[in-house]
Amino acid sequence: MYEVEVKVPADHDEVRERLAELGAEPVNEVTQEDTYYDAPHREFAETDEALRVRRETPADAEEFAELTYKGPLVEAESKTREEIETVVEEGEATGNLLAALGFDPAATVRKERERFLLDGYTVTLDAVDGLGEFVEVETEVEGESEVESAREKAYSVLRDLGLDPDEQIRTSYLGLLLEASEE
Amino acid sequence: MYEVEVKVPADHDEVRERLAELGAEPVNEVTQEDTYYDAPHREFAETDEALRVRRETPADAEEFAELTYKGPLVEAESKTREEIETVVEEGEATGNLLAALGFDPAATVRKERERFLLDGYTVTLDAVDGLGEFVEVETEVEGESEVESAREKAYSVLRDLGLDPDEQIRTSYLGLLLEASEE
């Protein structure tokens, strides 16, 4: 499974208006707190991998958690990576288990997400603590061969929303936060 | 949380009769397939740790999976360890995620388990592929200070079942299988 995702900075009020005009379907609103872990045996910053525990609190449902591994980029243009993921019942125990194995919590990213469905893509309005407002357009494809056309279509969805694909930011929220903390 | 557990080899038919006489409560019957992983950065055989994905198929419910870390012994007598555990939705993805991080599947233990409750203890009749029949008496306690009295009580439950605590086997099924494969 490959995640194809493009992200631009964007004022949410304007994008929300366009989503309504285009008949996008509201999906949900959630708060996500992502903790990223350092590995004891590899430098993830160098191998371009990530290990994350996500604790998600939906506006209208039970809190849940996910454990996710992200592999190195397979397609740089749309920052496409292999993801391996499972829902876990105990977010806290999962963090403790990783710590016991020598994986240390390195950084936390907290954001409010508002999700819509439009033309088969998930459009997410992200308000990220310490960074501001962004819009992500995202889908998943089965094979690497489908990545490029999925990315072109994502650019087209951005344009429909009045956004400019040239403003795409390829750095993750984690990366942006780390850059901001270095300045 | 500390797991206190004692295990002896035992003929299941005789123990089942004693359990019925003592009014033990049948809990469930499950098939468990445990895969143990080697770490890329530690020799678990030396650090006395273990990392396991358990896929459990109950006789009368949905299959589920657990991810478990077992720390080194804190009390050798009853092989008490710290356990950190979470239910995971995707057993296969969890194994793939561990493999991507460099943890390799090292061994698999498959067994049929029949569980009963007796005097606050879980009594488990294990039929282990390649090893034979065993009975485990097990409970969990909150603090390390409660371990010794819980172990004494477990011995007493074994005696009630007509079994001899002196026959206790402190080697795990995994360890017994590895020993058998070396012979």
Short mmCIF file of C-alpha atoms in Angstrom, two decimals, chain A residues 39-42 44 49-51 67-69 84-94 96-103, chain B residues 39-42 44 49-51 67-69 84-94 96-103:
data_model
loop_
_atom_site.label_atom_id
_atom_site.label_comp_id
_atom_site.label_asym_id
_atom_site.label_seq_id
_atom_site.Cartn_x
_atom_site.Cartn_y
_atom_site.Cartn_z
CA ALA A 39 15.69 3.70 17.05
CA PRO A 40 18.50 2.26 19.16
CA HIS A 41 20.23 0.65 16.17
CA ARG A 42 19.61 2.98 13.24
CA PHE A 44 16.10 7.19 11.28
CA GLU A 49 12.33 5.89 8.20
CA ALA A 50 9.90 6.73 10.98
CA LEU A 51 8.17 4.90 13.81
CA LEU A 67 1.37 1.98 15.51
CA THR A 68 2.94 2.95 12.18
CA TYR A 69 6.21 2.28 10.42
CA ILE A 84 2.88 -0.58 7.72
CA GLU A 85 0.24 0.11 10.30
CA THR A 86 -1.98 -1.53 12.88
CA VAL A 87 -4.57 -0.29 15.32
CA VAL A 88 -3.41 -0.98 18.88
CA GLU A 89 -5.70 -1.16 21.88
CA GLU A 90 -3.33 0.49 24.33
CA GLY A 91 -1.50 3.57 23.03
CA GLU A 92 0.32 4.12 26.32
CA ALA A 93 1.43 0.48 26.66
CA THR A 94 2.65 0.54 23.05
CA ASN A 96 6.14 1.81 27.00
CA LEU A 97 6.88 -1.34 25.01
CA LEU A 98 8.87 0.62 22.42
CA ALA A 99 10.77 2.38 25.21
CA ALA A 100 11.61 -0.98 26.83
CA LEU A 101 13.08 -2.12 23.50
CA GLY A 102 15.28 0.98 23.42
CA PHE A 103 13.18 3.21 21.14
CA ALA B 39 16.32 -7.94 18.05
CA PRO B 40 18.75 -6.23 15.69
CA HIS B 41 20.60 -4.42 18.50
CA ARG B 42 20.48 -6.81 21.47
CA PHE B 44 17.64 -11.33 23.74
CA GLU B 49 14.07 -10.40 27.16
CA ALA B 50 11.49 -11.51 24.61
CA LEU B 51 9.33 -9.88 21.97
CA LEU B 67 2.13 -7.68 20.93
CA THR B 68 4.08 -8.47 24.10
CA TYR B 69 7.44 -7.46 25.54
CA ILE B 84 4.09 -4.93 28.55
CA GLU B 85 1.30 -5.91 26.24
CA THR B 86 -1.29 -4.52 23.89
CA VAL B 87 -3.97 -6.04 21.71
CA VAL B 88 -3.24 -5.25 18.06
CA GLU B 89 -5.82 -5.31 15.30
CA GLU B 90 -3.51 -6.72 12.62
CA GLY B 91 -1.26 -9.58 13.72
CA GLU B 92 0.28 -9.97 10.28
CA ALA B 93 0.98 -6.22 9.83
CA THR B 94 2.53 -6.15 13.31
CA ASN B 96 5.74 -7.08 9.05
CA LEU B 97 6.34 -3.86 10.98
CA LEU B 98 8.76 -5.59 13.36
CA ALA B 99 10.56 -7.16 10.38
CA ALA B 100 10.89 -3.73 8.70
CA LEU B 101 12.54 -2.44 11.89
CA GLY B 102 15.05 -5.30 11.75
CA PHE B 103 13.42 -7.72 14.21
#
